[in-house]
Coordinates of C-alpha atoms and ligand atoms in Angstrom, one line a residue:
M1 CA 46.3 166.6 117.1
K2 CA 45.9 162.9 118.0
K3 CA 48.6 160.7 116.8
I4 CA 47.6 157.1 115.9
L5 CA 49.8 154.4 114.4
F6 CA 48.1 151.5 112.6
A7 CA 50.2 148.3 112.7
A8 CA 49.2 145.4 110.4
S9 CA 50.4 142.6 108.3
E10 CA 48.6 143.7 105.1
C11 CA 47.2 146.8 103.6
V12 CA 45.5 147.7 100.3
P13 CA 46.9 148.6 97.7
F14 CA 50.3 147.1 98.7
V15 CA 49.5 143.6 99.8
K16 CA 46.2 141.8 100.3
T17 CA 45.0 138.3 101.2
G18 CA 41.6 139.2 102.6
G19 CA 39.3 141.8 104.2
L20 CA 42.0 142.9 106.8
A21 CA 43.9 144.6 104.0
D22 CA 40.8 146.4 102.8
V23 CA 40.1 147.8 106.3
V24 CA 43.7 148.9 107.0
G25 CA 43.9 150.5 103.6
A26 CA 40.6 152.4 103.8
L27 CA 40.0 153.4 107.4
P28 CA 42.9 155.7 108.1
G29 CA 42.1 157.9 105.1
C30 CA 38.6 158.6 106.5
F31 CA 39.7 160.7 109.6
D32 CA 39.8 164.5 109.6
K33 CA 43.5 165.3 108.9
S34 CA 43.4 168.4 111.0
E35 CA 42.5 166.4 114.1
Y36 CA 44.2 163.0 113.5
D37 CA 47.7 162.2 112.3
I38 CA 47.3 158.6 111.4
R39 CA 50.2 156.6 110.0
I40 CA 50.6 153.0 109.0
V41 CA 53.4 150.5 109.5
V42 CA 53.5 147.2 107.6
P43 CA 56.3 144.8 106.6
F44 CA 58.2 145.6 103.4
Y45 CA 57.3 142.4 101.6
T46 CA 59.3 141.9 98.4
C47 CA 55.9 140.9 96.8
I48 CA 54.7 144.5 97.1
P49 CA 54.3 145.7 93.4
Q50 CA 57.3 147.5 92.1
R51 CA 55.2 150.4 90.9
F52 CA 54.9 151.3 94.6
S53 CA 58.2 150.0 96.1
K54 CA 60.4 151.8 93.6
D55 CA 59.4 155.0 95.3
F56 CA 59.8 153.9 98.9
K57 CA 62.4 156.1 100.5
Y58 CA 65.0 154.7 102.8
A59 CA 64.9 156.6 106.1
A60 CA 67.2 154.7 108.6
H61 CA 68.2 151.3 109.7
F62 CA 69.4 149.6 112.9
Y63 CA 69.8 146.1 114.3
L64 CA 67.4 144.4 116.6
S65 CA 67.7 141.4 118.9
A66 CA 64.8 139.7 120.7
G67 CA 65.1 136.2 122.1
A68 CA 68.0 133.9 121.5
Y69 CA 66.6 133.1 118.1
I70 CA 66.4 136.6 116.8
N71 CA 69.8 138.1 117.0
N72 CA 71.1 141.3 115.5
E73 CA 68.5 141.3 112.7
Y74 CA 68.5 144.2 110.2
V75 CA 65.5 146.6 110.6
G76 CA 65.3 149.0 107.6
I77 CA 62.8 151.8 107.7
T78 CA 61.4 153.0 104.5
E79 CA 58.8 155.7 104.1
Y80 CA 56.1 156.3 101.5
Q81 CA 53.4 158.9 101.2
Y82 CA 50.2 157.6 99.5
G83 CA 46.7 159.0 99.4
G84 CA 47.7 161.7 102.0
I85 CA 48.8 159.0 104.5
K86 CA 52.3 158.3 105.7
Y87 CA 53.4 154.7 105.5
Y88 CA 56.4 153.0 107.1
F89 CA 57.6 149.7 105.6
I90 CA 59.8 147.6 107.8
D91 CA 62.5 146.0 105.7
N92 CA 64.2 142.7 106.4
K93 CA 64.7 140.4 103.4
R94 CA 65.2 137.3 105.5
Y95 CA 61.7 137.6 106.9
F96 CA 59.7 139.4 104.2
S97 CA 60.8 137.9 100.9
G98 CA 58.8 135.4 98.8
P99 CA 55.7 135.6 96.6
R100 CA 53.2 135.8 99.5
P101 CA 53.0 137.6 102.8
Y102 CA 52.4 134.3 104.7
G103 CA 53.7 130.8 104.3
D104 CA 54.9 128.3 106.8
I105 CA 53.3 129.1 110.2
R106 CA 56.4 128.6 112.2
E107 CA 58.2 131.2 110.1
D108 CA 55.2 133.5 110.2
I109 CA 55.2 133.4 114.0
E110 CA 58.9 134.3 114.0
K111 CA 58.6 137.1 111.5
F112 CA 55.7 138.7 113.3
C113 CA 57.4 138.5 116.7
F114 CA 60.2 140.4 115.0
F115 CA 57.8 142.8 113.3
S116 CA 56.0 143.5 116.6
K117 CA 59.2 144.4 118.4
A118 CA 60.5 146.3 115.4
V119 CA 57.3 148.5 115.2
L120 CA 58.0 149.7 118.8
S121 CA 61.7 150.1 118.2
I122 CA 61.4 152.3 115.1
L123 CA 59.3 155.0 116.9
P124 CA 62.1 157.0 118.5
V125 CA 64.1 156.7 115.2
I126 CA 61.3 158.2 113.1
D127 CA 60.5 160.6 115.9
F128 CA 56.9 159.7 116.0
R129 CA 55.3 159.1 119.4
P130 CA 51.8 157.9 118.8
D131 CA 49.1 158.4 121.5
I132 CA 47.6 155.1 120.4
I133 CA 48.9 152.1 118.5
H134 CA 46.0 150.4 116.8
C135 CA 47.0 146.7 116.3
H136 CA 45.3 144.4 113.9
D137 CA 45.0 140.6 114.3
W138 CA 47.5 138.1 115.8
Q139 CA 50.4 139.3 113.7
T140 CA 50.6 142.4 115.9
G141 CA 49.4 140.8 119.1
M142 CA 52.8 141.1 120.8
I143 CA 52.9 144.9 120.4
P144 CA 50.7 145.5 123.5
V145 CA 52.7 142.8 125.4
Y146 CA 56.1 144.4 124.6
L147 CA 54.8 147.9 125.3
K148 CA 53.5 147.0 128.8
T149 CA 56.6 144.9 129.7
E150 CA 60.0 145.3 128.1
F151 CA 59.3 148.8 126.8
A152 CA 57.4 150.0 129.9
G153 CA 60.5 151.5 131.5
G154 CA 61.4 154.2 129.0
D155 CA 59.9 157.7 129.1
F156 CA 59.3 157.7 125.4
Y157 CA 56.8 154.8 125.6
R158 CA 55.1 155.7 128.8
G159 CA 51.4 156.4 128.4
I160 CA 51.1 155.1 124.8
K161 CA 47.8 153.2 124.6
T162 CA 46.9 150.3 122.5
V163 CA 43.8 149.0 120.7
M164 CA 43.6 145.4 119.5
T165 CA 41.2 144.8 116.7
I166 CA 40.2 141.2 116.0
H167 CA 39.4 140.7 112.3
N168 CA 39.3 136.9 112.7
L169 CA 39.6 135.1 116.0
K170 CA 40.3 131.8 114.2
F171 CA 43.9 132.8 113.7
Q172 CA 45.8 133.4 116.9
G173 CA 49.5 132.7 116.3
V174 CA 50.1 129.8 118.7
W175 CA 53.4 128.0 119.2
D176 CA 55.2 126.2 121.9
I177 CA 56.4 128.2 124.9
K178 CA 60.0 127.3 124.7
T179 CA 60.2 128.6 121.1
M180 CA 58.2 131.7 121.9
K181 CA 60.5 132.6 124.7
G182 CA 63.4 132.1 122.3
L183 CA 61.7 134.3 119.7
T184 CA 60.5 137.1 122.0
G185 CA 63.0 137.1 124.8
L186 CA 60.1 137.8 127.2
P187 CA 60.4 136.5 130.8
D188 CA 58.9 133.4 132.3
Y189 CA 56.2 135.2 134.3
L190 CA 54.4 136.1 131.0
F191 CA 53.8 132.5 130.0
T192 CA 51.1 131.8 132.5
P193 CA 47.3 131.0 131.8
D194 CA 46.3 134.6 132.7
K195 CA 48.7 136.0 130.2
L196 CA 50.2 134.3 127.1
E197 CA 49.8 130.6 127.9
F198 CA 47.1 128.8 126.0
N199 CA 46.5 125.0 126.2
G200 CA 50.1 124.5 127.1
A201 CA 51.5 126.7 124.3
A202 CA 51.9 130.5 123.9
N203 CA 49.3 132.6 122.0
M204 CA 50.2 135.9 120.4
L205 CA 46.6 137.2 119.9
K206 CA 45.8 136.3 123.5
G207 CA 48.7 138.4 124.6
G208 CA 47.3 141.3 122.6
I209 CA 43.9 140.8 124.1
V210 CA 45.2 140.6 127.7
Y211 CA 47.5 143.7 127.4
A212 CA 45.6 146.0 125.0
D213 CA 43.7 148.9 126.6
K214 CA 40.7 148.4 124.3
I215 CA 39.6 145.5 122.2
T216 CA 37.4 145.8 119.1
T217 CA 36.1 143.4 116.6
V218 CA 34.4 144.1 113.3
S219 CA 30.7 143.7 114.0
A220 CA 28.4 144.0 117.0
T221 CA 27.1 140.4 116.6
Y222 CA 30.6 138.9 116.3
A223 CA 31.6 140.8 119.5
E224 CA 28.8 139.0 121.3
E225 CA 29.4 135.6 119.5
I226 CA 33.1 135.4 120.5
Q227 CA 32.2 135.4 124.1
T228 CA 30.5 132.1 123.6
E229 CA 32.2 128.7 123.4
Y230 CA 31.0 127.9 119.9
Y231 CA 32.6 131.0 118.3
G232 CA 35.2 131.8 121.0
E233 CA 38.0 129.6 119.7
G234 CA 39.1 128.9 123.2
L235 CA 39.3 132.6 124.2
H236 CA 35.6 133.2 125.1
G237 CA 36.4 133.2 128.8
L238 CA 39.0 135.9 128.4
L239 CA 36.9 137.9 126.0
S240 CA 33.9 137.7 128.3
A241 CA 36.0 138.8 131.2
R242 CA 37.1 141.8 129.2
R243 CA 33.7 142.6 127.8
G244 CA 33.7 146.1 129.4
D245 CA 36.6 147.0 127.0
L246 CA 35.3 145.1 124.0
S247 CA 33.2 146.6 121.3
G248 CA 32.0 145.7 117.8
I249 CA 32.4 148.3 115.1
V250 CA 31.2 147.2 111.7
N251 CA 33.5 147.6 108.7
G252 CA 32.8 149.9 105.8
I253 CA 34.1 149.7 102.3
D254 CA 36.0 152.1 100.0
C255 CA 33.0 153.5 98.1
E256 CA 35.3 155.0 95.5
I257 CA 37.0 151.7 94.6
F258 CA 33.7 149.9 94.7
D259 CA 31.5 152.2 92.7
P260 CA 29.4 150.8 89.8
A261 CA 29.1 154.2 88.3
N262 CA 32.8 154.6 88.0
D263 CA 34.5 151.3 87.7
D264 CA 37.0 150.6 84.9
S265 CA 36.9 146.9 85.5
I266 CA 33.3 146.2 84.6
F267 CA 31.8 146.0 81.1
A268 CA 29.1 148.6 81.6
T269 CA 29.0 151.2 84.4
Y270 CA 25.7 152.1 86.0
D271 CA 23.9 153.8 88.8
F272 CA 20.5 153.6 90.4
N273 CA 18.8 155.1 87.3
N274 CA 19.8 152.5 84.8
F275 CA 21.0 149.5 86.9
W276 CA 18.4 147.1 85.6
A277 CA 19.4 147.2 82.0
K278 CA 23.1 147.7 82.6
K279 CA 23.4 144.7 85.0
W280 CA 21.9 142.6 82.2
E281 CA 24.6 143.9 79.9
N282 CA 27.3 143.0 82.5
K283 CA 25.8 139.6 82.9
V284 CA 25.8 138.7 79.2
Y285 CA 29.3 139.9 78.7
L286 CA 30.5 137.9 81.7
Q287 CA 28.6 134.8 80.5
E288 CA 30.5 135.2 77.2
Q289 CA 33.9 135.7 78.9
L290 CA 33.4 132.7 81.1
G291 CA 31.9 130.3 78.6
L292 CA 28.5 130.2 80.3
E293 CA 25.2 130.0 78.4
K294 CA 24.4 133.5 77.1
D295 CA 21.0 134.4 78.4
R296 CA 20.2 137.5 80.4
N297 CA 17.3 135.8 82.1
K298 CA 19.3 133.2 83.9
Y299 CA 19.6 133.7 87.7
M300 CA 23.3 134.3 88.2
I301 CA 24.7 133.6 91.7
G302 CA 28.2 134.8 92.5
L303 CA 30.5 133.3 95.2
I304 CA 33.8 135.2 95.8
S305 CA 35.7 133.8 98.7
R306 CA 38.7 132.3 100.2
L307 CA 37.9 128.6 99.8
T308 CA 38.1 127.5 103.4
D309 CA 35.9 125.8 106.0
Q310 CA 34.9 129.1 107.5
K311 CA 33.0 130.1 104.4
G312 CA 30.4 127.4 104.5
L313 CA 31.4 125.6 101.4
D314 CA 30.5 122.2 102.6
L315 CA 26.9 123.4 102.6
V316 CA 27.3 124.4 99.0
Q317 CA 28.9 121.1 98.2
R318 CA 25.9 119.2 99.7
V319 CA 23.3 120.8 97.4
L320 CA 25.3 122.0 94.5
N321 CA 23.3 120.0 92.0
E322 CA 20.0 121.3 93.3
I323 CA 21.3 125.0 93.2
A324 CA 22.5 124.7 89.5
D325 CA 19.1 124.0 87.9
D326 CA 18.0 125.0 84.4
N327 CA 17.5 128.6 85.3
T328 CA 20.5 129.2 87.4
Q329 CA 24.2 129.9 86.9
L330 CA 26.9 129.9 89.6
V331 CA 30.1 131.8 89.2
I332 CA 32.8 131.0 91.7
L333 CA 36.0 133.1 92.3
G334 CA 38.4 131.9 95.0
T335 CA 41.4 130.0 96.1
G336 CA 42.2 128.0 99.1
E337 CA 41.8 124.4 100.3
R338 CA 42.5 121.9 97.6
R339 CA 39.3 119.9 98.3
Y340 CA 37.1 122.9 97.6
E341 CA 39.1 124.0 94.6
D342 CA 38.8 120.5 93.2
M343 CA 35.1 120.3 94.1
F344 CA 34.3 123.5 92.2
K345 CA 36.4 122.5 89.2
G346 CA 34.6 119.1 89.1
A347 CA 31.2 120.9 89.3
E348 CA 32.2 123.1 86.4
W349 CA 32.9 120.0 84.4
D350 CA 29.6 118.3 85.4
H351 CA 27.5 121.5 84.8
K352 CA 29.1 122.9 81.6
G353 CA 27.5 126.3 80.8
R354 CA 26.0 126.6 84.2
I355 CA 28.9 126.7 86.6
S356 CA 32.1 128.6 86.2
A357 CA 34.9 127.9 88.7
N358 CA 37.7 130.5 88.6
I359 CA 40.3 129.2 90.9
Y360 CA 42.6 132.2 91.2
Y361 CA 42.8 135.7 92.6
S362 CA 41.6 138.5 90.4
E363 CA 40.4 141.9 91.6
E364 CA 39.2 142.6 88.1
L365 CA 37.1 139.5 87.8
S366 CA 35.7 140.1 91.3
H367 CA 34.4 143.5 90.2
K368 CA 32.9 142.0 87.1
I369 CA 31.0 139.4 89.2
Y370 CA 29.8 142.0 91.6
A371 CA 28.4 143.9 88.6
A372 CA 27.0 141.0 86.7
A373 CA 25.5 138.6 89.3
D374 CA 21.9 138.8 90.6
A375 CA 22.8 137.3 93.9
M376 CA 25.9 136.7 96.0
L377 CA 26.0 133.6 98.2
I378 CA 27.8 133.9 101.6
P379 CA 26.8 130.9 103.8
S380 CA 29.7 131.3 106.3
R381 CA 30.0 129.1 109.4
F382 CA 31.2 132.3 111.1
E383 CA 31.9 135.7 109.7
P384 CA 33.5 138.5 111.8
C385 CA 32.2 141.2 109.4
G386 CA 32.4 140.1 105.8
L387 CA 33.0 142.6 103.0
T388 CA 31.7 140.7 100.0
Q389 CA 28.0 141.3 101.0
L390 CA 28.7 145.1 101.3
M391 CA 30.4 145.1 97.9
A392 CA 27.5 143.1 96.5
L393 CA 24.9 145.5 97.9
R394 CA 26.7 148.5 96.5
Y395 CA 26.5 146.9 93.0
G396 CA 22.8 146.0 93.3
T397 CA 23.6 142.3 93.8
V398 CA 21.4 140.7 96.5
P399 CA 23.2 138.8 99.2
I400 CA 22.1 135.4 100.4
V401 CA 23.8 134.9 103.8
R402 CA 23.9 132.9 106.9
E403 CA 22.8 134.9 110.0
T404 CA 26.1 135.2 111.7
G405 CA 28.5 138.0 112.7
G406 CA 28.6 141.0 110.4
L407 CA 26.4 139.2 107.8
K408 CA 23.6 139.3 110.3
D409 CA 24.2 143.0 111.1
T410 CA 24.4 144.2 107.5
V411 CA 21.8 142.1 105.6
P412 CA 18.3 142.5 107.1
P413 CA 16.2 139.9 105.5
F414 CA 13.7 140.6 102.7
N415 CA 10.1 140.7 103.8
E416 CA 7.7 140.4 100.9
F417 CA 4.8 141.8 102.9
T418 CA 6.3 144.9 104.2
D419 CA 8.7 145.3 101.2
D420 CA 11.9 145.9 103.2
G421 CA 15.1 144.1 103.8
L422 CA 18.3 143.9 101.7
G423 CA 18.8 140.2 101.1
F424 CA 18.0 136.6 102.1
S425 CA 19.3 134.9 105.2
F426 CA 19.1 131.6 107.0
S427 CA 19.9 130.8 110.6
N428 CA 21.1 127.2 111.1
Y429 CA 24.3 125.8 109.6
N430 CA 22.4 123.4 107.5
A431 CA 22.6 122.7 103.7
H432 CA 18.9 122.3 103.2
E433 CA 18.0 125.4 105.1
M434 CA 20.4 127.2 102.8
L435 CA 18.9 125.6 99.7
H436 CA 15.4 126.5 100.9
T437 CA 16.6 130.1 101.2
I438 CA 18.2 130.1 97.8
N439 CA 15.0 128.6 96.3
Y440 CA 12.9 131.4 97.9
S441 CA 15.3 134.0 96.4
K442 CA 14.8 132.4 93.0
Q443 CA 11.0 132.6 93.5
V444 CA 11.2 136.3 94.3
Y445 CA 13.6 137.0 91.4
F446 CA 11.4 135.2 88.8
D447 CA 7.9 135.9 90.2
M448 CA 8.2 139.3 91.9
P449 CA 10.6 141.3 89.7
I450 CA 9.4 144.6 90.9
K451 CA 10.0 143.7 94.5
W452 CA 13.4 142.4 93.5
Q453 CA 14.3 145.6 91.7
Q454 CA 13.2 147.6 94.7
M455 CA 15.4 145.5 96.9
M456 CA 18.4 146.1 94.6
L457 CA 17.7 149.8 94.8
R458 CA 17.6 149.8 98.6
G459 CA 20.9 148.0 98.6
M460 CA 22.5 150.4 96.1
T461 CA 21.4 153.5 98.0
T462 CA 22.4 152.4 101.5
D463 CA 25.6 154.0 102.8
Y464 CA 28.4 151.4 103.2
S465 CA 31.2 153.9 103.5
W466 CA 33.2 154.3 106.7
N467 CA 31.3 157.5 107.7
S468 CA 29.4 156.1 110.7
S469 CA 32.0 153.5 111.8
K470 CA 34.8 156.1 111.6
K471 CA 32.9 158.1 114.3
R472 CA 32.8 155.0 116.5
Y473 CA 36.6 154.7 116.2
E474 CA 37.0 158.4 116.9
E475 CA 35.0 158.0 120.1
L476 CA 37.1 155.0 121.1
Y477 CA 40.4 156.9 120.4
D478 CA 39.0 159.9 122.3
S479 CA 38.2 157.8 125.3
L480 CA 41.8 156.7 125.5
T481 CA 43.6 160.1 125.1
Ligands
ADP501 P1 37.9 137.4 104.5 O1 38.7 138.6 105.0 O2 37.5 136.4 105.5 O3 38.7 136.7 103.3 P2 36.0 139.3 103.6 O4 34.6 139.1 103.0 O5 36.1 140.2 104.8 O6 36.5 137.9 103.9 O7 36.9 139.9 102.5 C1 37.2 139.3 101.3 C2 37.8 140.2 100.3 O8 38.6 139.5 99.4 C3 36.8 140.9 99.4 O9 37.3 142.2 99.0 C4 36.7 140.0 98.2 O10 36.2 140.6 97.1 C5 38.1 139.6 98.1 N1 38.4 138.3 97.5 C6 38.3 137.0 98.0 N2 38.7 136.1 97.2 C7 39.1 136.7 96.0 C8 39.6 136.3 94.8 N3 39.9 135.0 94.5 N4 39.9 137.2 93.9 C9 39.6 138.6 94.1 N5 39.1 139.0 95.3 C10 38.9 138.1 96.2

């Protein structure tokens, strides 16, 4: 039996701000339980819904010190069984209170230094010695560092391997060296350019990449891209040096949660026998709910996204008026940077009945949009994997994407002559190239409905589950144990 511990800062259904939570929540459940004992450790945030936390069971507690700034902090261990998986929630009210998992970056750095050391420290207490600790993103980057240094002496920890998965290289957890020494208690020799040092500061994700046995990211294309200066966020040299240990494994989605045939959130469920009529129904209901002009023949484009620079929203801004023509509606769901929130709110005002800007977070509305929209726009500047295009495809909604990272790997472009492809894509980060692609998609939608329908069907019948990627992770784990 292989024992694997997932360590992460978020996990569906307990706490989610983005795709990381979807992955950590879905992947562990895919492995064969007779071969893999996979457990998950995440912080016990007070914002975890009470319907879960009321059943968390206290297991033990102790006190932990790291550097001078983290002194005798309470580490509570609570356990919870969910979906056949054992979860550990690390409790510390000072660090994990508040309405959201993240806030001020300085505080986040401190709490995830604490969390990383706590994850290793609880293992003997819960009597679980994993063969592999699978770390996700910068918040867990210090785990491989601690394991190979401060924790390396003890018999218990000897031989534990680590995998570091990069879900987004943009976020690295960087702070000045003096503070980081104060937080971690790690010795001077670690804060050099070949280890944690980064542009004069200390970098938690870099530590994870240097010390992990294997590194993965969430698509083959992104694994290549991050070795280049444009996408490498300052770590391309290191990633390129470690390319022998770096692989790209594309994400799947939870096909039970995202299933148009069995989805309580949408107006009318459907499958590949009746999708055409039922998607119309979903569209008209959503138009009514959102105050858009009720007309099933409008071309409805959805955009579900964190509203940040990464997502290519400046391209959308440039050509918004051209996109929202007489035959087109745009439904936005997202939160993020104020300027994009204001931009979409303003656009809704300027294009009443054509644009609907929903500046909040709602799982339910996201499902309704996946079901109702004809197309999903994802023009990202960079995209490690992207899940929205997979969710869209599953609901028969055609993605329009920029050819980067996982978008490139999962959305082969439509070819009207050979009748294949799953969506529309453009290569350069350029507003008019995007507009041209959107206009071409409209042409196919309005003038070649049979080809459009066939493309929807291809999307709906492709397998986006974790089945094949799970095997890649198994191979990776097997190579380490
Ligand atoms: P990222 O992880 O960069 O945010 P992904 O495409 O990997 O992007 O994952 C985004 C996930 O978050 C998807 O499940 C998407 O449906 C969801 N999502 C994003 N914004 C919202 C929102 N405002 N309301 C509901 N779901 C959202």
